[in-house]
mmCIF file of C-alpha atoms in Angstrom:
data_model
loop_
_atom_site.group_PDB
_atom_site.id
_atom_site.type_symbol
_atom_site.label_atom_id
_atom_site.label_comp_id
_atom_site.label_asym_id
_atom_site.label_seq_id
_atom_site.Cartn_x
_atom_site.Cartn_y
_atom_site.Cartn_z
ATOM 1 C CA MET U 1 62.190 -170.637 -74.901
ATOM 2 C CA GLU U 2 61.044 -172.190 -71.656
ATOM 3 C CA GLY U 3 57.826 -171.948 -69.599
ATOM 4 C CA LYS U 4 54.652 -170.147 -70.685
ATOM 5 C CA GLY U 5 54.860 -168.274 -73.942
ATOM 6 C CA GLU U 6 53.501 -167.313 -77.333
ATOM 7 C CA TYR U 7 54.838 -168.015 -80.803
ATOM 8 C CA LEU U 8 53.526 -166.342 -83.964
ATOM 9 C CA PHE U 9 54.058 -168.230 -87.233
ATOM 10 C CA PRO U 10 54.542 -166.324 -90.516
ATOM 11 C CA THR U 11 51.152 -167.716 -91.647
ATOM 12 C CA GLY U 12 49.390 -165.847 -88.829
ATOM 13 C CA THR U 13 48.854 -168.977 -86.724
ATOM 14 C CA LYS U 14 49.657 -168.329 -83.065
ATOM 15 C CA TYR U 15 50.617 -170.808 -80.345
ATOM 16 C CA VAL U 16 49.893 -169.896 -76.715
ATOM 17 C CA GLY U 17 50.980 -172.298 -73.999
ATOM 18 C CA ASP U 18 53.791 -174.210 -72.389
ATOM 19 C CA LEU U 19 57.224 -174.487 -74.012
ATOM 20 C CA LYS U 20 60.321 -176.545 -73.304
ATOM 21 C CA ASP U 21 63.588 -176.283 -75.250
ATOM 22 C CA GLY U 22 61.797 -174.079 -77.799
ATOM 23 C CA MET U 23 59.113 -176.706 -78.524
ATOM 24 C CA PHE U 24 55.447 -177.001 -77.591
ATOM 25 C CA HIS U 25 55.524 -179.021 -74.388
ATOM 26 C CA GLY U 26 52.653 -179.147 -71.914
ATOM 27 C CA HIS U 27 49.238 -177.592 -72.467
ATOM 28 C CA GLY U 28 48.769 -175.167 -75.346
ATOM 29 C CA VAL U 29 46.483 -173.851 -78.062
ATOM 30 C CA LEU U 30 47.117 -173.129 -81.742
ATOM 31 C CA TYR U 31 44.936 -170.246 -82.977
ATOM 32 C CA PHE U 32 44.487 -170.215 -86.760
ATOM 33 C CA PRO U 33 43.831 -167.112 -88.900
ATOM 34 C CA ASN U 34 40.464 -168.554 -90.011
ATOM 35 C CA GLY U 35 39.253 -168.455 -86.382
ATOM 36 C CA GLY U 36 39.685 -172.164 -85.686
ATOM 37 C CA GLN U 37 41.792 -173.471 -82.829
ATOM 38 C CA PHE U 38 43.500 -176.690 -81.792
ATOM 39 C CA GLU U 39 43.935 -177.304 -78.058
ATOM 40 C CA ALA U 40 46.205 -180.113 -76.930
ATOM 41 C CA ASP U 41 48.705 -181.469 -74.475
ATOM 42 C CA TRP U 42 52.079 -181.542 -76.224
ATOM 43 C CA VAL U 43 55.215 -183.640 -75.748
ATOM 44 C CA ASN U 44 58.339 -182.407 -77.525
ATOM 45 C CA GLY U 45 56.312 -180.567 -80.175
ATOM 46 C CA ILE U 46 53.823 -183.364 -80.887
ATOM 47 C CA ALA U 47 50.184 -183.469 -79.779
ATOM 48 C CA ALA U 48 50.103 -186.409 -77.370
ATOM 49 C CA GLY U 49 47.542 -188.578 -75.687
ATOM 50 C CA GLU U 50 44.511 -190.574 -76.775
ATOM 51 C CA GLY U 51 43.547 -190.159 -80.444
ATOM 52 C CA SER U 52 45.043 -187.019 -81.929
ATOM 53 C CA GLY U 53 45.834 -185.714 -78.459
ATOM 54 C CA GLY U 54 43.782 -182.595 -78.919
ATOM 55 C CA GLN U 55 40.533 -180.960 -79.904
ATOM 56 C CA TYR U 56 39.952 -178.845 -83.023
ATOM 57 C CA THR U 57 37.186 -176.247 -82.804
ATOM 58 C CA PHE U 58 35.999 -174.424 -85.920
ATOM 59 C CA GLN U 59 35.514 -170.645 -85.853
ATOM 60 C CA ASP U 60 31.754 -171.048 -85.362
ATOM 61 C CA GLY U 61 32.145 -173.245 -82.266
ATOM 62 C CA LEU U 62 31.650 -176.642 -83.946
ATOM 63 C CA ARG U 63 34.003 -179.195 -82.390
ATOM 64 C CA TYR U 64 35.514 -181.831 -84.654
ATOM 65 C CA ALA U 65 34.782 -185.424 -83.658
ATOM 66 C CA GLU U 66 36.768 -188.135 -85.442
ATOM 67 C CA SER U 67 34.217 -190.776 -84.595
ATOM 68 C CA ARG U 68 30.459 -190.230 -84.881
ATOM 69 C CA TRP U 69 30.938 -187.105 -87.036
ATOM 70 C CA GLU U 70 27.388 -186.065 -87.831
ATOM 71 C CA TYR U 71 27.824 -182.577 -89.256
ATOM 72 C CA CYS U 72 27.055 -182.023 -92.954
ATOM 73 C CA ASN U 73 26.638 -185.681 -93.826
ATOM 74 C CA GLY U 74 24.549 -187.216 -96.582
ATOM 75 C CA GLN U 75 21.354 -187.156 -94.512
ATOM 76 C CA ASP U 76 21.693 -183.719 -92.904
ATOM 77 C CA ARG U 77 23.075 -180.882 -95.062
ATOM 78 C CA ARG U 78 22.365 -178.002 -92.655
ATOM 79 C CA PHE U 79 25.090 -175.528 -91.766
ATOM 80 C CA TYR U 80 26.258 -175.636 -88.146
ATOM 81 C CA SER U 81 24.741 -172.185 -87.552
ATOM 82 C CA GLU U 82 21.387 -173.597 -88.730
ATOM 83 C CA ILE U 83 21.708 -176.516 -86.317
ATOM 84 C CA CYS U 84 22.335 -174.043 -83.466
ATOM 85 C CA ARG U 85 19.854 -171.296 -84.415
ATOM 86 C CA GLY U 86 17.337 -173.048 -86.663
ATOM 87 C CA ILE U 87 16.624 -172.857 -90.380
ATOM 88 C CA LYS U 88 15.517 -169.542 -91.872
ATOM 89 C CA PRO U 89 12.001 -169.119 -93.249
ATOM 90 C CA ALA U 90 11.269 -169.864 -96.923
ATOM 91 C CA GLY U 91 12.724 -167.232 -99.228
ATOM 92 C CA GLN U 92 15.597 -166.397 -96.894
ATOM 93 C CA THR U 93 18.073 -168.987 -98.116
ATOM 94 C CA GLN U 94 21.303 -169.264 -96.161
ATOM 95 C CA LEU U 95 24.163 -169.730 -98.630
ATOM 96 C CA THR U 96 27.055 -170.109 -96.189
ATOM 97 C CA ASN U 97 27.668 -170.935 -92.550
ATOM 98 C CA THR U 98 28.885 -167.377 -91.938
ATOM 99 C CA GLU U 99 26.761 -164.293 -92.260
ATOM 100 C CA PRO U 100 26.691 -161.744 -93.665
ATOM 101 C CA TYR U 101 27.527 -163.557 -96.878
ATOM 102 C CA SER U 102 30.418 -162.107 -98.889
ATOM 103 C CA GLU U 103 30.277 -161.950 -102.676
ATOM 104 C CA MET U 104 32.290 -164.540 -104.556
ATOM 105 C CA PRO U 105 34.029 -164.138 -107.937
ATOM 106 C CA LEU U 106 32.555 -166.066 -110.887
ATOM 107 C CA GLY U 107 33.829 -169.630 -111.153
ATOM 108 C CA TRP U 108 35.026 -169.736 -107.523
ATOM 109 C CA TYR U 109 33.711 -172.056 -104.793
ATOM 110 C CA ASP U 110 32.686 -171.485 -101.186
ATOM 111 C CA CYS U 111 34.491 -174.286 -99.329
ATOM 112 C CA GLY U 112 33.259 -173.484 -95.829
ATOM 113 C CA ASP U 113 36.298 -171.728 -94.388
ATOM 114 C CA GLY U 114 36.939 -169.461 -97.349
ATOM 115 C CA LEU U 115 36.728 -169.022 -101.104
ATOM 116 C CA TYR U 116 38.477 -171.353 -103.540
ATOM 117 C CA ASN U 117 39.911 -170.301 -106.919
ATOM 118 C CA PRO U 118 40.178 -173.494 -109.005
ATOM 119 C CA GLU U 119 42.493 -171.814 -111.545
ATOM 120 C CA ASN U 120 45.390 -171.369 -109.100
ATOM 121 C CA ARG U 121 44.140 -173.910 -106.503
ATOM 122 C CA VAL U 122 44.302 -171.384 -103.667
ATOM 123 C CA VAL U 123 41.840 -171.035 -100.790
ATOM 124 C CA TYR U 124 41.425 -167.440 -99.610
ATOM 125 C CA THR U 125 39.745 -166.212 -96.435
ATOM 126 C CA TYR U 126 36.409 -164.486 -96.899
ATOM 127 C CA GLY U 127 38.448 -161.288 -96.545
ATOM 128 C CA MET U 128 40.487 -162.378 -99.624
ATOM 129 C CA LYS U 129 43.735 -163.135 -97.778
ATOM 130 C CA PHE U 130 45.752 -166.250 -98.653
ATOM 131 C CA LEU U 131 44.719 -169.214 -96.498
ATOM 132 C CA ARG U 132 46.308 -172.275 -98.143
ATOM 133 C CA ASN U 133 47.088 -174.144 -101.345
ATOM 134 C CA ALA U 134 44.689 -176.996 -102.048
ATOM 135 C CA ASP U 135 46.137 -180.406 -102.890
ATOM 136 C CA ILE U 136 44.503 -182.604 -105.534
ATOM 137 C CA ASP U 137 42.238 -184.374 -103.005
ATOM 138 C CA GLU U 138 40.931 -181.104 -101.572
ATOM 139 C CA HIS U 139 40.483 -179.672 -105.087
ATOM 140 C CA ASP U 140 38.414 -182.691 -106.120
ATOM 141 C CA TRP U 141 36.321 -182.503 -102.931
ATOM 142 C CA ILE U 142 35.638 -178.764 -103.318
ATOM 143 C CA VAL U 143 34.712 -179.027 -107.014
ATOM 144 C CA GLY U 144 32.517 -182.060 -106.328
ATOM 145 C CA THR U 145 30.647 -180.823 -103.259
ATOM 146 C CA CYS U 146 30.861 -177.072 -102.692
ATOM 147 C CA ARG U 147 28.722 -174.205 -103.987
ATOM 148 C CA LYS U 148 30.094 -172.505 -107.106
ATOM 149 C CA GLN U 149 29.455 -168.887 -108.115
ATOM 150 C CA VAL U 150 27.854 -169.028 -111.566
ATOM 151 C CA THR U 151 26.241 -166.516 -113.900
ATOM 152 C CA ASP U 152 22.451 -166.151 -113.974
ATOM 153 C CA GLU U 153 22.453 -167.896 -117.368
ATOM 154 C CA GLU U 154 24.436 -170.876 -116.021
ATOM 155 C CA GLN U 155 22.077 -171.087 -113.039
ATOM 156 C CA ARG U 156 19.022 -171.375 -115.336
ATOM 157 C CA LEU U 157 20.528 -174.403 -117.142
#
């Protein structure tokens, strides 16, 4: 493959951009099934240039910044949508960054880009399609920081 083109991965990720010898080469964008995208200049299949060579943008428009990352830190726990549109009035709690909120099975976690089942260590999209397997570090982070669906009795404790 040579020139401008598209490549669809079995995972649903799609590359749109320049190709050379069947590899990403030139300007191109990876579109992920969760709505995120990674735009970069590529050299022989590798994002090139300063830093990571590209820019990741989450499905809600938040752009990742390796330095000076200020989103969802210890001092400011607002969702990105709340930063953009403001916090809802008292009594209208926003449980996730995406609305409308989808129900979550008991014992699962909302990890921001989908729902996590700690029993099989799989992250699913909010539409319940496979997204990825979580490694031990991601599992520990999700269990330690993300919202868990509990019963009313567990919530009262």
